[in-house]
């Protein structure tokens, strides 16, 4: 068993070595988004909060991760796709005067298994309406072919009907970052939204170079944050000798890393070039850290424990929710109604799913 694990590690290392080399030039516009540190460090807290499994605390915005810079956020829709182990929410941050959409990352029993699986994901479907743009069906379907998309779009429409044409910030971490990317593109291309910005953390590659070109055209203000030696942004691997078939990140990457020696170490936030695959950013180091993947800006981006789709909710929350035939659960309120006040019951009184 131990020998098998070492063999897998050797194979992965070789894949990374061969993925470095000549860059395939991608056509991007010369627009470079303005990186806003303050905004990004606010959005990372939303990407963290969506991992909360207590739906009562999350929907009423009373969880431990629901204070500080996100205090006062008003939840409009919380959707849990039990069948596919997905979770997302839509709400309004009045201090930002914006709609915020957040997607949860993977909640599998072992994140290591999910990471290993990323090595072998193939570009296997064409993105609709974009000739030669290819993506992986798993990333695409997680957003487009589950209960997540209709719930998100319905909530965004209700929020816009009440608040007007305000900004929309879409965020997520890891697999949630991939879903956030597809959501942002969907809002622009299919819903004709005008003010959409996507900011992701530790996101894997999701499409080929042609897809990256289209993406940067429609969402030029996208920020894709990477951290140190985080392994996930290196996956699925980039292979220069298959330029039309290989995965390719879209811009713009902001790489968080430390520079200096011994006691003179200080953090840097480097805004990378418009290629999406800047060799002087996260690609300049080996992607070998799970620890760097689950903490950005000092904020935990994971559930309280590594476990599969377990949720907890107060009996009173059922009155605000609906369940479909597959057991997927949506909790919602109209933007014009007061923010609900729910008290979390003792463990004996909670519903567990």
mmCIF file of C-alpha atoms in Angstrom:
data_model
loop_
_atom_site.group_PDB
_atom_site.id
_atom_site.type_symbol
_atom_site.label_atom_id
_atom_site.label_comp_id
_atom_site.label_asym_id
_atom_site.label_seq_id
_atom_site.Cartn_x
_atom_site.Cartn_y
_atom_site.Cartn_z
ATOM 1 C CA UNK A 1 0.000 0.000 0.000
ATOM 2 C CA UNK A 2 2.817 2.367 0.967
ATOM 3 C CA UNK A 3 4.706 1.495 -2.221
ATOM 4 C CA UNK A 4 1.596 2.265 -4.246
ATOM 5 C CA UNK A 5 1.285 5.723 -2.665
ATOM 6 C CA UNK A 6 4.935 6.476 -3.465
ATOM 7 C CA UNK A 7 4.378 5.385 -7.075
ATOM 8 C CA UNK A 8 1.405 7.767 -7.375
ATOM 9 C CA UNK A 9 3.516 10.595 -5.943
ATOM 10 C CA UNK A 10 6.305 9.930 -8.466
ATOM 11 C CA UNK A 11 3.792 9.931 -11.347
ATOM 12 C CA UNK A 12 2.255 13.233 -10.180
ATOM 13 C CA UNK A 13 5.713 14.805 -9.859
ATOM 14 C CA UNK A 14 6.610 13.779 -13.403
ATOM 15 C CA UNK A 15 3.353 15.248 -14.693
ATOM 16 C CA UNK A 16 4.180 18.586 -13.102
ATOM 17 C CA UNK A 17 7.687 18.577 -14.550
ATOM 18 C CA UNK A 18 6.436 17.947 -18.068
ATOM 19 C CA UNK A 19 3.672 20.516 -17.683
ATOM 20 C CA UNK A 20 6.293 23.277 -17.407
ATOM 21 C CA UNK A 21 7.817 24.660 -20.579
ATOM 22 C CA UNK A 22 6.877 26.709 -23.603
ATOM 23 C CA UNK A 23 3.730 28.739 -23.168
ATOM 24 C CA UNK A 24 0.819 28.514 -25.594
ATOM 25 C CA UNK A 25 -0.068 32.097 -26.445
ATOM 26 C CA UNK A 26 -3.677 32.929 -25.718
ATOM 27 C CA UNK A 27 -5.497 35.885 -27.210
ATOM 28 C CA UNK A 28 -6.514 38.188 -24.383
ATOM 29 C CA UNK A 29 -7.548 41.786 -24.344
ATOM 30 C CA UNK A 30 -5.046 44.158 -22.788
ATOM 31 C CA UNK A 31 -7.495 45.141 -20.071
ATOM 32 C CA UNK A 32 -6.089 44.366 -16.633
ATOM 33 C CA UNK A 33 -8.536 44.515 -13.746
ATOM 34 C CA UNK A 34 -7.786 46.774 -10.834
ATOM 35 C CA UNK A 35 -7.052 44.560 -7.844
ATOM 36 C CA UNK A 36 -8.844 45.741 -4.718
ATOM 37 C CA UNK A 37 -7.273 44.228 -1.605
ATOM 38 C CA UNK A 38 -10.040 45.395 0.732
ATOM 39 C CA UNK A 39 -12.829 43.985 -1.432
ATOM 40 C CA UNK A 40 -11.005 40.672 -1.864
ATOM 41 C CA UNK A 41 -10.478 40.249 1.877
ATOM 42 C CA UNK A 42 -14.199 40.846 2.394
ATOM 43 C CA UNK A 43 -15.232 38.319 -0.250
ATOM 44 C CA UNK A 44 -13.002 35.606 1.214
ATOM 45 C CA UNK A 45 -15.186 35.702 4.343
ATOM 46 C CA UNK A 46 -18.255 34.931 2.236
ATOM 47 C CA UNK A 47 -16.360 32.077 0.585
ATOM 48 C CA UNK A 48 -15.649 30.809 4.099
ATOM 49 C CA UNK A 49 -19.167 31.260 5.488
ATOM 50 C CA UNK A 50 -20.752 29.129 2.756
ATOM 51 C CA UNK A 51 -18.998 26.097 4.308
ATOM 52 C CA UNK A 52 -21.166 26.396 7.448
ATOM 53 C CA UNK A 53 -23.384 23.298 7.745
ATOM 54 C CA UNK A 54 -25.847 24.746 10.284
ATOM 55 C CA UNK A 55 -28.425 26.174 7.890
ATOM 56 C CA UNK A 56 -30.254 28.061 10.622
ATOM 57 C CA UNK A 57 -27.159 30.014 11.634
ATOM 58 C CA UNK A 58 -26.166 30.543 8.019
ATOM 59 C CA UNK A 59 -29.564 31.707 6.747
ATOM 60 C CA UNK A 60 -30.079 34.052 9.698
ATOM 61 C CA UNK A 61 -26.428 35.168 9.375
ATOM 62 C CA UNK A 62 -25.609 34.465 13.015
ATOM 63 C CA UNK A 63 -22.810 31.923 12.530
ATOM 64 C CA UNK A 64 -19.301 32.466 13.877
ATOM 65 C CA UNK A 65 -18.129 33.278 10.356
ATOM 66 C CA UNK A 66 -20.993 35.717 9.778
ATOM 67 C CA UNK A 67 -19.704 38.790 11.605
ATOM 68 C CA UNK A 68 -16.896 41.296 11.236
ATOM 69 C CA UNK A 69 -16.577 42.635 7.700
ATOM 70 C CA UNK A 70 -19.737 40.776 6.558
ATOM 71 C CA UNK A 71 -21.965 41.883 9.438
ATOM 72 C CA UNK A 72 -25.401 42.983 8.284
ATOM 73 C CA UNK A 73 -25.493 40.720 5.224
ATOM 74 C CA UNK A 74 -29.089 39.902 4.286
ATOM 75 C CA UNK A 75 -29.611 36.384 3.001
ATOM 76 C CA UNK A 76 -32.153 35.941 0.214
ATOM 77 C CA UNK A 77 -31.645 32.336 -0.885
ATOM 78 C CA UNK A 78 -29.753 29.351 0.485
ATOM 79 C CA UNK A 79 -29.709 26.201 -1.633
ATOM 80 C CA UNK A 80 -28.387 22.759 -0.693
ATOM 81 C CA UNK A 81 -28.170 20.140 -3.428
ATOM 82 C CA UNK A 82 -28.058 16.992 -1.315
ATOM 83 C CA UNK A 83 -27.853 14.679 -4.304
ATOM 84 C CA UNK A 84 -24.601 16.267 -5.538
ATOM 85 C CA UNK A 85 -23.261 17.556 -2.193
ATOM 86 C CA UNK A 86 -23.359 21.237 -3.213
ATOM 87 C CA UNK A 87 -24.244 24.417 -1.328
ATOM 88 C CA UNK A 88 -24.556 28.074 -2.301
ATOM 89 C CA UNK A 89 -26.269 31.285 -1.224
ATOM 90 C CA UNK A 90 -27.387 34.647 -2.572
ATOM 91 C CA UNK A 91 -27.829 37.785 -0.503
ATOM 92 C CA UNK A 92 -27.248 41.513 -0.361
ATOM 93 C CA UNK A 93 -24.329 43.238 1.343
ATOM 94 C CA UNK A 94 -25.586 46.736 2.009
ATOM 95 C CA UNK A 95 -22.116 48.110 2.830
ATOM 96 C CA UNK A 96 -20.984 47.017 -0.655
ATOM 97 C CA UNK A 97 -24.370 47.924 -2.180
ATOM 98 C CA UNK A 98 -24.063 44.625 -4.006
ATOM 99 C CA UNK A 99 -25.524 41.178 -4.467
ATOM 100 C CA UNK A 100 -23.133 38.489 -3.240
ATOM 101 C CA UNK A 101 -23.250 34.902 -4.509
ATOM 102 C CA UNK A 102 -21.059 32.286 -2.818
ATOM 103 C CA UNK A 103 -20.436 28.617 -3.659
ATOM 104 C CA UNK A 104 -19.070 25.985 -1.288
ATOM 105 C CA UNK A 105 -16.037 23.898 -2.181
ATOM 106 C CA UNK A 106 -15.831 20.135 -2.013
ATOM 107 C CA UNK A 107 -17.205 18.433 1.090
ATOM 108 C CA UNK A 108 -15.970 14.930 0.337
ATOM 109 C CA UNK A 109 -14.733 12.750 3.188
ATOM 110 C CA UNK A 110 -11.179 13.138 1.930
ATOM 111 C CA UNK A 111 -10.010 16.264 0.142
ATOM 112 C CA UNK A 112 -6.897 14.315 -0.820
ATOM 113 C CA UNK A 113 -9.001 11.931 -2.915
ATOM 114 C CA UNK A 114 -10.650 14.873 -4.682
ATOM 115 C CA UNK A 115 -7.266 16.453 -5.405
ATOM 116 C CA UNK A 116 -5.867 13.200 -6.818
ATOM 117 C CA UNK A 117 -8.947 12.908 -9.043
ATOM 118 C CA UNK A 118 -8.208 16.360 -10.514
ATOM 119 C CA UNK A 119 -5.081 14.972 -12.198
ATOM 120 C CA UNK A 120 -7.144 12.837 -14.543
ATOM 121 C CA UNK A 121 -10.056 15.096 -15.478
ATOM 122 C CA UNK A 122 -10.322 15.481 -19.263
ATOM 123 C CA UNK A 123 -11.649 18.328 -21.382
ATOM 124 C CA UNK A 124 -14.661 16.457 -22.669
ATOM 125 C CA UNK A 125 -17.497 18.856 -23.605
ATOM 126 C CA UNK A 126 -17.831 21.983 -25.755
ATOM 127 C CA UNK A 127 -19.005 25.125 -24.005
ATOM 128 C CA UNK A 128 -22.308 26.131 -25.667
ATOM 129 C CA UNK A 129 -22.092 29.019 -28.127
ATOM 130 C CA UNK A 130 -18.287 29.298 -27.978
ATOM 131 C CA UNK A 131 -16.597 27.473 -30.885
ATOM 132 C CA UNK A 132 -13.601 25.319 -29.873
ATOM 133 C CA UNK A 133 -14.025 26.214 -26.186
ATOM 134 C CA UNK A 134 -13.850 23.048 -24.100
ATOM 135 C CA UNK A 135 -14.450 22.422 -20.396
ATOM 136 C CA UNK A 136 -14.742 19.446 -18.089
ATOM 137 C CA UNK A 137 -18.274 18.107 -17.732
ATOM 138 C CA UNK A 138 -17.998 17.681 -13.941
ATOM 139 C CA UNK A 139 -17.226 21.351 -13.337
ATOM 140 C CA UNK A 140 -19.815 22.463 -15.894
ATOM 141 C CA UNK A 141 -22.628 20.210 -14.702
ATOM 142 C CA UNK A 142 -22.091 21.038 -11.019
ATOM 143 C CA UNK A 143 -23.415 24.506 -11.775
ATOM 144 C CA UNK A 144 -25.575 24.082 -14.892
ATOM 145 C CA UNK A 145 -27.256 20.702 -14.379
ATOM 146 C CA UNK A 146 -28.145 20.656 -10.685
ATOM 147 C CA UNK A 147 -30.683 22.448 -8.486
ATOM 148 C CA UNK A 148 -28.079 25.176 -7.853
ATOM 149 C CA UNK A 149 -28.473 27.234 -11.036
ATOM 150 C CA UNK A 150 -32.272 27.805 -11.047
ATOM 151 C CA UNK A 151 -32.245 28.749 -7.359
ATOM 152 C CA UNK A 152 -29.365 31.198 -7.838
ATOM 153 C CA UNK A 153 -30.848 32.882 -10.897
ATOM 154 C CA UNK A 154 -34.270 33.164 -9.269
ATOM 155 C CA UNK A 155 -32.761 34.853 -6.215
ATOM 156 C CA UNK A 156 -30.665 37.247 -8.309
ATOM 157 C CA UNK A 157 -33.758 38.316 -10.251
ATOM 158 C CA UNK A 158 -35.728 38.955 -7.052
ATOM 159 C CA UNK A 159 -32.851 40.938 -5.586
ATOM 160 C CA UNK A 160 -32.517 43.052 -8.740
ATOM 161 C CA UNK A 161 -36.263 43.666 -8.879
ATOM 162 C CA UNK A 162 -36.086 45.102 -5.363
ATOM 163 C CA UNK A 163 -32.644 46.749 -5.203
ATOM 164 C CA UNK A 164 -32.210 47.699 -8.854
ATOM 165 C CA UNK A 165 -29.211 47.140 -11.100
ATOM 166 C CA UNK A 166 -26.556 46.909 -8.386
ATOM 167 C CA UNK A 167 -23.203 45.144 -8.625
ATOM 168 C CA UNK A 168 -23.028 41.348 -8.436
ATOM 169 C CA UNK A 169 -20.004 39.719 -6.770
ATOM 170 C CA UNK A 170 -19.611 35.974 -7.314
ATOM 171 C CA UNK A 171 -17.152 34.053 -5.167
ATOM 172 C CA UNK A 172 -16.147 30.584 -4.099
ATOM 173 C CA UNK A 173 -13.229 28.440 -3.034
ATOM 174 C CA UNK A 174 -11.810 25.318 -4.682
ATOM 175 C CA UNK A 175 -14.633 23.494 -6.500
ATOM 176 C CA UNK A 176 -16.833 26.406 -5.399
ATOM 177 C CA UNK A 177 -14.508 28.699 -7.339
ATOM 178 C CA UNK A 178 -15.087 26.653 -10.492
ATOM 179 C CA UNK A 179 -18.848 26.947 -9.994
ATOM 180 C CA UNK A 180 -18.523 30.689 -9.331
ATOM 181 C CA UNK A 181 -16.680 31.076 -12.638
ATOM 182 C CA UNK A 182 -19.443 29.340 -14.585
ATOM 183 C CA UNK A 183 -22.084 31.340 -12.705
ATOM 184 C CA UNK A 184 -20.445 34.658 -13.557
ATOM 185 C CA UNK A 185 -20.245 33.710 -17.221
ATOM 186 C CA UNK A 186 -23.868 32.547 -17.184
ATOM 187 C CA UNK A 187 -25.032 35.851 -15.703
ATOM 188 C CA UNK A 188 -23.222 37.849 -18.397
ATOM 189 C CA UNK A 189 -23.898 35.690 -21.468
ATOM 190 C CA UNK A 190 -27.330 34.204 -20.796
ATOM 191 C CA UNK A 191 -28.908 36.603 -18.294
ATOM 192 C CA UNK A 192 -27.453 39.790 -19.799
ATOM 193 C CA UNK A 193 -26.315 41.095 -16.414
ATOM 194 C CA UNK A 194 -24.102 44.179 -16.678
ATOM 195 C CA UNK A 195 -22.155 44.531 -13.433
ATOM 196 C CA UNK A 196 -20.652 41.149 -12.569
ATOM 197 C CA UNK A 197 -17.277 40.493 -10.969
ATOM 198 C CA UNK A 198 -15.937 37.049 -10.115
ATOM 199 C CA UNK A 199 -13.343 36.534 -7.373
ATOM 200 C CA UNK A 200 -12.245 32.985 -6.582
ATOM 201 C CA UNK A 201 -9.803 31.385 -4.171
ATOM 202 C CA UNK A 202 -7.756 28.252 -4.862
ATOM 203 C CA UNK A 203 -9.707 27.451 -8.015
ATOM 204 C CA UNK A 204 -8.704 24.584 -10.338
ATOM 205 C CA UNK A 205 -8.391 25.014 -14.088
ATOM 206 C CA UNK A 206 -11.779 24.527 -15.732
ATOM 207 C CA UNK A 207 -11.315 24.862 -19.503
ATOM 208 C CA UNK A 208 -8.908 25.109 -22.416
ATOM 209 C CA UNK A 209 -7.114 28.155 -23.815
ATOM 210 C CA UNK A 210 -9.964 29.054 -26.153
ATOM 211 C CA UNK A 211 -12.389 28.998 -23.246
ATOM 212 C CA UNK A 212 -9.994 31.213 -21.255
ATOM 213 C CA UNK A 213 -9.974 33.715 -24.120
ATOM 214 C CA UNK A 214 -13.761 33.893 -24.250
ATOM 215 C CA UNK A 215 -13.921 34.112 -20.474
ATOM 216 C CA UNK A 216 -11.549 37.055 -20.215
ATOM 217 C CA UNK A 217 -13.505 38.821 -22.951
ATOM 218 C CA UNK A 218 -16.828 38.565 -21.136
ATOM 219 C CA UNK A 219 -15.489 38.954 -17.567
ATOM 220 C CA UNK A 220 -12.343 41.097 -17.797
ATOM 221 C CA UNK A 221 -12.538 42.105 -14.117
ATOM 222 C CA UNK A 222 -12.169 38.564 -12.782
ATOM 223 C CA UNK A 223 -9.685 38.000 -9.963
ATOM 224 C CA UNK A 224 -8.387 34.473 -9.346
ATOM 225 C CA UNK A 225 -6.487 34.388 -6.046
ATOM 226 C CA UNK A 226 -3.854 31.697 -5.445
ATOM 227 C CA UNK A 227 -1.868 31.110 -2.282
ATOM 228 C CA UNK A 228 1.724 29.974 -1.843
ATOM 229 C CA UNK A 229 2.134 26.344 -2.880
ATOM 230 C CA UNK A 230 -1.603 25.587 -3.012
ATOM 231 C CA UNK A 231 -1.864 22.417 -5.092
ATOM 232 C CA UNK A 232 -5.346 22.934 -6.572
ATOM 233 C CA UNK A 233 -4.591 25.887 -8.935
ATOM 234 C CA UNK A 234 -1.985 23.604 -10.561
ATOM 235 C CA UNK A 235 -4.715 21.126 -11.464
ATOM 236 C CA UNK A 236 -5.795 19.695 -13.819
ATOM 237 C CA UNK A 237 -2.250 19.960 -15.241
ATOM 238 C CA UNK A 238 -1.214 22.247 -18.090
ATOM 239 C CA UNK A 239 0.671 20.434 -20.884
ATOM 240 C CA UNK A 240 2.428 22.691 -23.389
ATOM 241 C CA UNK A 241 2.726 19.921 -25.981
ATOM 242 C CA UNK A 242 -1.089 19.605 -26.285
ATOM 243 C CA UNK A 243 -1.914 23.339 -26.635
ATOM 244 C CA UNK A 244 -5.406 22.859 -28.076
ATOM 245 C CA UNK A 245 -6.432 20.143 -25.635
ATOM 246 C CA UNK A 246 -4.758 21.121 -22.386
ATOM 247 C CA UNK A 247 -6.360 23.063 -19.546
ATOM 248 C CA UNK A 248 -5.500 26.755 -19.299
ATOM 249 C CA UNK A 249 -6.324 29.272 -16.546
ATOM 250 C CA UNK A 250 -8.103 32.503 -17.392
ATOM 251 C CA UNK A 251 -6.696 35.787 -15.994
ATOM 252 C CA UNK A 252 -6.137 37.609 -13.743
ATOM 253 C CA UNK A 253 -4.261 35.726 -11.074
ATOM 254 C CA UNK A 254 -3.243 37.384 -7.799
ATOM 255 C CA UNK A 255 -0.596 35.252 -6.104
ATOM 256 C CA UNK A 256 -0.245 35.449 -2.325
ATOM 257 C CA UNK A 257 3.212 34.421 -1.140
ATOM 258 C CA UNK A 258 5.968 35.290 1.308
ATOM 259 C CA UNK A 259 9.347 36.756 0.382
ATOM 260 C CA UNK A 260 12.484 37.345 2.388
ATOM 261 C CA UNK A 261 14.724 35.313 4.645
ATOM 262 C CA UNK A 262 14.453 34.233 8.277
ATOM 263 C CA UNK A 263 12.947 37.074 10.336
ATOM 264 C CA UNK A 264 12.645 39.414 7.334
ATOM 265 C CA UNK A 265 9.749 37.542 5.728
ATOM 266 C CA UNK A 266 6.780 39.586 4.606
ATOM 267 C CA UNK A 267 3.632 38.793 2.576
ATOM 268 C CA UNK A 268 3.233 39.872 -1.048
ATOM 269 C CA UNK A 269 0.124 40.038 -3.238
ATOM 270 C CA UNK A 270 1.405 39.877 -6.800
ATOM 271 C CA UNK A 271 -0.935 40.860 -9.629
ATOM 272 C CA UNK A 272 0.079 38.564 -12.489
ATOM 273 C CA UNK A 273 0.035 39.090 -16.254
ATOM 274 C CA UNK A 274 -2.917 38.731 -18.618
ATOM 275 C CA UNK A 275 -1.972 35.272 -19.912
ATOM 276 C CA UNK A 276 -3.680 33.368 -17.110
ATOM 277 C CA UNK A 277 -0.568 31.190 -16.855
ATOM 278 C CA UNK A 278 2.066 33.675 -15.692
ATOM 279 C CA UNK A 279 5.249 31.621 -15.144
ATOM 280 C CA UNK A 280 6.432 34.101 -12.481
ATOM 281 C CA UNK A 281 3.389 33.575 -10.261
ATOM 282 C CA UNK A 282 2.073 30.371 -8.687
ATOM 283 C CA UNK A 283 3.452 28.342 -11.594
ATOM 284 C CA UNK A 284 6.940 29.359 -10.494
ATOM 285 C CA UNK A 285 6.650 27.064 -7.471
ATOM 286 C CA UNK A 286 5.617 23.473 -6.948
ATOM 287 C CA UNK A 287 1.986 22.965 -6.124
ATOM 288 C CA UNK A 288 2.248 20.530 -3.251
ATOM 289 C CA UNK A 289 0.376 22.008 -0.300
ATOM 290 C CA UNK A 290 -3.092 21.193 0.976
ATOM 291 C CA UNK A 291 -2.541 23.497 3.957
ATOM 292 C CA UNK A 292 -2.055 26.485 1.624
ATOM 293 C CA UNK A 293 -5.292 25.462 -0.088
ATOM 294 C CA UNK A 294 -7.557 25.730 2.946
ATOM 295 C CA UNK A 295 -6.452 29.080 4.356
ATOM 296 C CA UNK A 296 -6.379 32.378 2.454
ATOM 297 C CA UNK A 297 -5.668 35.726 4.115
ATOM 298 C CA UNK A 298 -5.757 33.865 7.448
ATOM 299 C CA UNK A 299 -9.357 32.762 6.824
ATOM 300 C CA UNK A 300 -10.295 29.069 6.977
ATOM 301 C CA UNK A 301 -11.846 27.799 3.766
ATOM 302 C CA UNK A 302 -13.214 24.431 4.812
ATOM 303 C CA UNK A 303 -15.934 22.918 6.941
ATOM 304 C CA UNK A 304 -15.554 22.519 10.668
ATOM 305 C CA UNK A 305 -14.712 18.871 9.988
ATOM 306 C CA UNK A 306 -13.939 16.826 6.893
ATOM 307 C CA UNK A 307 -17.199 15.044 6.261
ATOM 308 C CA UNK A 308 -19.724 14.481 3.516
ATOM 309 C CA UNK A 309 -23.041 16.293 3.080
ATOM 310 C CA UNK A 310 -24.263 16.754 6.635
ATOM 311 C CA UNK A 311 -26.472 19.723 7.433
ATOM 312 C CA UNK A 312 -28.208 20.899 10.590
ATOM 313 C CA UNK A 313 -31.234 23.156 10.825
ATOM 314 C CA UNK A 314 -33.748 24.494 13.296
ATOM 315 C CA UNK A 315 -37.313 23.185 12.932
ATOM 316 C CA UNK A 316 -38.422 26.786 12.421
ATOM 317 C CA UNK A 317 -36.348 27.061 9.259
ATOM 318 C CA UNK A 318 -38.564 24.512 7.522
ATOM 319 C CA UNK A 319 -41.276 27.179 7.218
ATOM 320 C CA UNK A 320 -38.951 29.181 4.953
ATOM 321 C CA UNK A 321 -37.874 26.244 2.820
ATOM 322 C CA UNK A 322 -39.000 23.838 0.169
ATOM 323 C CA UNK A 323 -37.735 20.401 -0.801
ATOM 324 C CA UNK A 324 -37.834 18.814 -4.250
ATOM 325 C CA UNK A 325 -38.338 15.156 -5.156
ATOM 326 C CA UNK A 326 -34.602 14.412 -4.799
ATOM 327 C CA UNK A 327 -34.438 15.903 -1.302
ATOM 328 C CA UNK A 328 -32.627 19.084 -2.345
ATOM 329 C CA UNK A 329 -33.473 21.972 -0.025
ATOM 330 C CA UNK A 330 -33.955 25.688 -0.750
ATOM 331 C CA UNK A 331 -34.532 28.309 1.943
ATOM 332 C CA UNK A 332 -35.609 31.747 0.770
ATOM 333 C CA UNK A 333 -37.195 35.026 1.734
ATOM 334 C CA UNK A 334 -38.360 38.026 -0.224
ATOM 335 C CA UNK A 335 -35.933 40.980 -0.112
ATOM 336 C CA UNK A 336 -38.716 43.269 1.147
ATOM 337 C CA UNK A 337 -39.430 41.134 4.229
ATOM 338 C CA UNK A 338 -37.613 41.700 7.526
ATOM 339 C CA UNK A 339 -34.526 39.628 8.265
ATOM 340 C CA UNK A 340 -35.673 36.534 10.137
ATOM 341 C CA UNK A 341 -34.748 35.883 13.749
ATOM 342 C CA UNK A 342 -34.191 32.213 14.494
ATOM 343 C CA UNK A 343 -32.742 30.734 17.631
ATOM 344 C CA UNK A 344 -30.581 27.673 17.199
ATOM 345 C CA UNK A 345 -32.077 24.854 19.239
ATOM 346 C CA UNK A 346 -30.146 22.303 21.233
ATOM 347 C CA UNK A 347 -28.708 19.347 19.381
ATOM 348 C CA UNK A 348 -31.674 17.270 20.477
ATOM 349 C CA UNK A 349 -34.041 19.617 18.696
ATOM 350 C CA UNK A 350 -32.132 19.974 15.458
ATOM 351 C CA UNK A 351 -32.814 18.234 12.173
ATOM 352 C CA UNK A 352 -29.802 16.428 10.735
ATOM 353 C CA UNK A 353 -29.463 15.496 7.093
#
